[in-house]
Amino acid sequence: MPNPTIAWFDDLTASVFALGAAAREGRLAHQAAAVAAWQIEPARLQTVSGDVNISGEYKISPRDVVLSQIRALSRAHQHVTTDLYENLALAYAYGTAGALLTVIKGYRPRYVELQRDQTDHYELPDEPLPDFRGDLGHWPGQRRLALLRSHVGARRVARFTGRSEGALLGLADCAYAYGEQAEMALHHVLLTARADQEPEGEQ
C-alpha cells in the first residue's frame, strides 16, 4: 500500500519543480530573442550598396528593406518572450510561495494552485509575496528570501505606479531567483516536518 505522505511530498515538489522548469524555458527563449536582435544591430553590420528599381517607379535597397522587416519581427519576438518570461517567473515565485505558506499552516497540498487567463498567462495576485520571516526556524536561506521578496515587491510597485522602465529592469530575474529560494525553503520545511513525524526508531 503506497504511503500517502510520500505521495503528497513527491507530488508537491514535482509540481513546484515543473513550474520552475517552465520559467527556465521562458528565460532561455527571452535570452535567445536578445541574441537574435543583437545579430542584426545596424551598428555592427557593414553597409551594402546597390538598389533595385521597382516597376520603374522608385528604387529600394533590398538589404535595408529586409533588415527593417527582420528588426520589426525581432522587436515583436523580444516583446512576447520578455512578457512570457516575466509571467512565468512571477508564477514560479507566487506559486511556490503559496505552496510554502500552505504547508507552514499545516496543510498538505498535492499541487501548486494557480489560475490562468484566456491568453494562457498565469493570473497573479496584486498583493506582495508572503513574508516568511519567523516561519522558517533556523534555515540559513531566509534572509536572502526576504531580500528577494523586497526586490520583487519594489519592481512590481514600479510597474503599477507607472514609473520609468529602468525601475522595472530585472523583475523577471528577481522573481525567478525568489522562486528558486522559496523552492529550497519548501524542501527544508517538508523535510523537517517529515523528520519530526517519523518515529524515533525509523529516523
PDB file of C-alpha atoms in Angstrom, residues 37-158:
ATOM      1  CA  ALA A  37      18.266  41.065 -32.020  1.00  0.00           C
ATOM      2  CA  TRP A  38      21.954  41.749 -31.424  1.00  0.00           C
ATOM      3  CA  GLN A  39      22.870  39.917 -34.644  1.00  0.00           C
ATOM      4  CA  ILE A  40      21.004  42.470 -36.759  1.00  0.00           C
ATOM      5  CA  GLU A  41      22.088  45.610 -34.920  1.00  0.00           C
ATOM      6  CA  PRO A  42      22.797  48.330 -37.552  1.00  0.00           C
ATOM      7  CA  ALA A  43      25.996  49.394 -35.774  1.00  0.00           C
ATOM      8  CA  ARG A  44      27.644  46.021 -36.340  1.00  0.00           C
ATOM      9  CA  LEU A  45      26.541  45.421 -39.969  1.00  0.00           C
ATOM     10  CA  GLN A  46      28.522  46.590 -42.988  1.00  0.00           C
ATOM     11  CA  THR A  47      26.793  48.853 -45.463  1.00  0.00           C
ATOM     12  CA  VAL A  48      25.849  47.204 -48.762  1.00  0.00           C
ATOM     13  CA  SER A  49      25.393  49.463 -51.785  1.00  0.00           C
ATOM     14  CA  GLY A  50      23.042  48.616 -54.612  1.00  0.00           C
ATOM     15  CA  ASP A  51      19.432  49.393 -55.377  1.00  0.00           C
ATOM     16  CA  VAL A  52      16.569  47.685 -57.149  1.00  0.00           C
ATOM     17  CA  ASN A  53      14.196  49.593 -59.385  1.00  0.00           C
ATOM     18  CA  ILE A  54      10.575  48.739 -58.549  1.00  0.00           C
ATOM     19  CA  SER A  55       8.417  48.836 -61.700  1.00  0.00           C
ATOM     20  CA  GLY A  56      10.268  51.917 -62.914  1.00  0.00           C
ATOM     21  CA  GLU A  57       8.682  53.986 -60.151  1.00  0.00           C
ATOM     22  CA  TYR A  58      11.121  54.007 -57.250  1.00  0.00           C
ATOM     23  CA  LYS A  59      14.300  52.402 -56.002  1.00  0.00           C
ATOM     24  CA  ILE A  60      14.895  50.400 -52.883  1.00  0.00           C
ATOM     25  CA  SER A  61      17.847  48.844 -51.141  1.00  0.00           C
ATOM     26  CA  PRO A  62      16.762  45.177 -50.833  1.00  0.00           C
ATOM     27  CA  ARG A  63      19.059  44.535 -47.911  1.00  0.00           C
ATOM     28  CA  ASP A  64      17.890  47.601 -45.980  1.00  0.00           C
ATOM     29  CA  VAL A  65      14.258  46.636 -46.569  1.00  0.00           C
ATOM     30  CA  VAL A  66      14.666  43.084 -45.355  1.00  0.00           C
ATOM     31  CA  LEU A  67      16.695  44.177 -42.338  1.00  0.00           C
ATOM     32  CA  SER A  68      13.912  46.581 -41.417  1.00  0.00           C
ATOM     33  CA  GLN A  69      11.391  43.769 -41.696  1.00  0.00           C
ATOM     34  CA  ILE A  70      13.560  41.430 -39.633  1.00  0.00           C
ATOM     35  CA  ARG A  71      14.055  44.102 -36.950  1.00  0.00           C
ATOM     36  CA  ALA A  72      10.290  44.582 -36.672  1.00  0.00           C
ATOM     37  CA  LEU A  73       9.831  40.833 -36.262  1.00  0.00           C
ATOM     38  CA  SER A  74      12.681  40.724 -33.774  1.00  0.00           C
ATOM     39  CA  ARG A  75      11.193  43.530 -31.668  1.00  0.00           C
ATOM     40  CA  ALA A  76       7.849  41.746 -31.611  1.00  0.00           C
ATOM     41  CA  HIS A  77       9.547  38.470 -30.675  1.00  0.00           C
ATOM     42  CA  GLN A  78      11.502  40.165 -27.900  1.00  0.00           C
ATOM     43  CA  HIS A  79       8.337  41.736 -26.515  1.00  0.00           C
ATOM     44  CA  VAL A  80       6.496  38.404 -26.482  1.00  0.00           C
ATOM     45  CA  THR A  81       9.339  36.431 -24.907  1.00  0.00           C
ATOM     46  CA  THR A  82      10.030  39.131 -22.322  1.00  0.00           C
ATOM     47  CA  ASP A  83       6.373  39.170 -21.313  1.00  0.00           C
ATOM     48  CA  LEU A  84       6.261  35.359 -21.239  1.00  0.00           C
ATOM     49  CA  TYR A  85       9.389  35.036 -19.099  1.00  0.00           C
ATOM     50  CA  GLU A  86       8.191  37.661 -16.652  1.00  0.00           C
ATOM     51  CA  ASN A  87       4.802  35.974 -16.271  1.00  0.00           C
ATOM     52  CA  LEU A  88       6.363  32.524 -15.803  1.00  0.00           C
ATOM     53  CA  ALA A  89       8.932  33.803 -13.304  1.00  0.00           C
ATOM     54  CA  LEU A  90       6.275  35.576 -11.238  1.00  0.00           C
ATOM     55  CA  ALA A  91       4.063  32.487 -11.384  1.00  0.00           C
ATOM     56  CA  TYR A  92       7.002  30.430 -10.106  1.00  0.00           C
ATOM     57  CA  ALA A  93       7.540  32.919  -7.274  1.00  0.00           C
ATOM     58  CA  TYR A  94       3.899  33.247  -6.235  1.00  0.00           C
ATOM     59  CA  GLY A  95       3.040  29.607  -6.826  1.00  0.00           C
ATOM     60  CA  THR A  96       5.941  28.303  -4.772  1.00  0.00           C
ATOM     61  CA  ALA A  97       5.357  30.872  -2.034  1.00  0.00           C
ATOM     62  CA  GLY A  98       1.693  29.878  -1.910  1.00  0.00           C
ATOM     63  CA  ALA A  99       2.589  26.206  -1.561  1.00  0.00           C
ATOM     64  CA  LEU A 100       5.137  27.024   1.151  1.00  0.00           C
ATOM     65  CA  LEU A 101       2.629  29.129   3.085  1.00  0.00           C
ATOM     66  CA  THR A 102       0.025  26.357   2.894  1.00  0.00           C
ATOM     67  CA  VAL A 103       2.488  23.785   4.235  1.00  0.00           C
ATOM     68  CA  ILE A 104       3.566  26.110   7.055  1.00  0.00           C
ATOM     69  CA  LYS A 105      -0.094  26.429   8.033  1.00  0.00           C
ATOM     70  CA  GLY A 106      -0.238  22.667   8.435  1.00  0.00           C
ATOM     71  CA  TYR A 107      -1.966  21.641   5.204  1.00  0.00           C
ATOM     72  CA  ARG A 108      -0.778  19.056   2.688  1.00  0.00           C
ATOM     73  CA  PRO A 109      -1.379  20.360  -0.854  1.00  0.00           C
ATOM     74  CA  ARG A 110      -0.504  17.914  -3.612  1.00  0.00           C
ATOM     75  CA  TYR A 111      -0.011  20.594  -6.263  1.00  0.00           C
ATOM     76  CA  VAL A 112       0.717  24.283  -6.702  1.00  0.00           C
ATOM     77  CA  GLU A 113      -2.557  26.167  -7.158  1.00  0.00           C
ATOM     78  CA  LEU A 114      -2.662  28.872  -9.859  1.00  0.00           C
ATOM     79  CA  GLN A 115      -5.119  30.398 -12.321  1.00  0.00           C
ATOM     80  CA  ARG A 116      -4.681  31.277 -15.993  1.00  0.00           C
ATOM     81  CA  ASP A 117      -6.457  33.793 -18.204  1.00  0.00           C
ATOM     82  CA  GLN A 118      -7.762  33.456 -21.754  1.00  0.00           C
ATOM     83  CA  THR A 119      -4.322  34.269 -23.183  1.00  0.00           C
ATOM     84  CA  ASP A 120      -2.784  31.338 -21.244  1.00  0.00           C
ATOM     85  CA  HIS A 121      -0.918  33.699 -18.933  1.00  0.00           C
ATOM     86  CA  TYR A 122      -0.933  33.000 -15.218  1.00  0.00           C
ATOM     87  CA  GLU A 123      -3.094  35.365 -13.198  1.00  0.00           C
ATOM     88  CA  LEU A 124      -1.011  36.885 -10.444  1.00  0.00           C
ATOM     89  CA  PRO A 125      -2.221  38.416  -7.169  1.00  0.00           C
ATOM     90  CA  ASP A 126      -1.801  42.146  -6.632  1.00  0.00           C
ATOM     91  CA  GLU A 127      -0.611  41.727  -3.053  1.00  0.00           C
ATOM     92  CA  PRO A 128       3.062  41.299  -2.141  1.00  0.00           C
ATOM     93  CA  LEU A 129       4.685  37.920  -1.765  1.00  0.00           C
ATOM     94  CA  PRO A 130       4.214  36.371   1.696  1.00  0.00           C
ATOM     95  CA  ASP A 131       6.639  37.350   4.430  1.00  0.00           C
ATOM     96  CA  PHE A 132       8.153  34.180   5.888  1.00  0.00           C
ATOM     97  CA  ARG A 133      10.390  35.800   8.491  1.00  0.00           C
ATOM     98  CA  GLY A 134       9.950  33.844  11.686  1.00  0.00           C
ATOM     99  CA  ASP A 135       8.311  30.881   9.939  1.00  0.00           C
ATOM    100  CA  LEU A 136      11.396  29.001   8.766  1.00  0.00           C
ATOM    101  CA  GLY A 137      13.178  28.301  12.037  1.00  0.00           C
ATOM    102  CA  HIS A 138      16.954  28.398  11.725  1.00  0.00           C
ATOM    103  CA  TRP A 139      17.007  27.848   7.948  1.00  0.00           C
ATOM    104  CA  PRO A 140      20.013  29.874   6.710  1.00  0.00           C
ATOM    105  CA  GLY A 141      18.354  30.985   3.466  1.00  0.00           C
ATOM    106  CA  GLN A 142      15.520  33.022   4.967  1.00  0.00           C
ATOM    107  CA  ARG A 143      17.458  36.301   4.933  1.00  0.00           C
ATOM    108  CA  ARG A 144      18.054  36.001   1.182  1.00  0.00           C
ATOM    109  CA  LEU A 145      14.401  35.032   0.681  1.00  0.00           C
ATOM    110  CA  ALA A 146      13.291  38.206   2.488  1.00  0.00           C
ATOM    111  CA  LEU A 147      15.715  40.325   0.437  1.00  0.00           C
ATOM    112  CA  LEU A 148      14.472  38.895  -2.857  1.00  0.00           C
ATOM    113  CA  ARG A 149      10.892  39.451  -1.717  1.00  0.00           C
ATOM    114  CA  SER A 150      11.662  43.157  -1.242  1.00  0.00           C
ATOM    115  CA  HIS A 151      13.289  43.378  -4.695  1.00  0.00           C
ATOM    116  CA  VAL A 152      10.304  41.753  -6.408  1.00  0.00           C
ATOM    117  CA  GLY A 153       7.914  43.987  -4.479  1.00  0.00           C
ATOM    118  CA  ALA A 154       9.773  47.171  -5.397  1.00  0.00           C
ATOM    119  CA  ARG A 155       9.776  46.310  -9.085  1.00  0.00           C
ATOM    120  CA  ARG A 156       6.100  45.372  -9.076  1.00  0.00           C
ATOM    121  CA  VAL A 157       5.234  48.648  -7.349  1.00  0.00           C
ATOM    122  CA  ALA A 158       7.182  50.447 -10.071  1.00  0.00           C
TER     123      ALA A 158
END
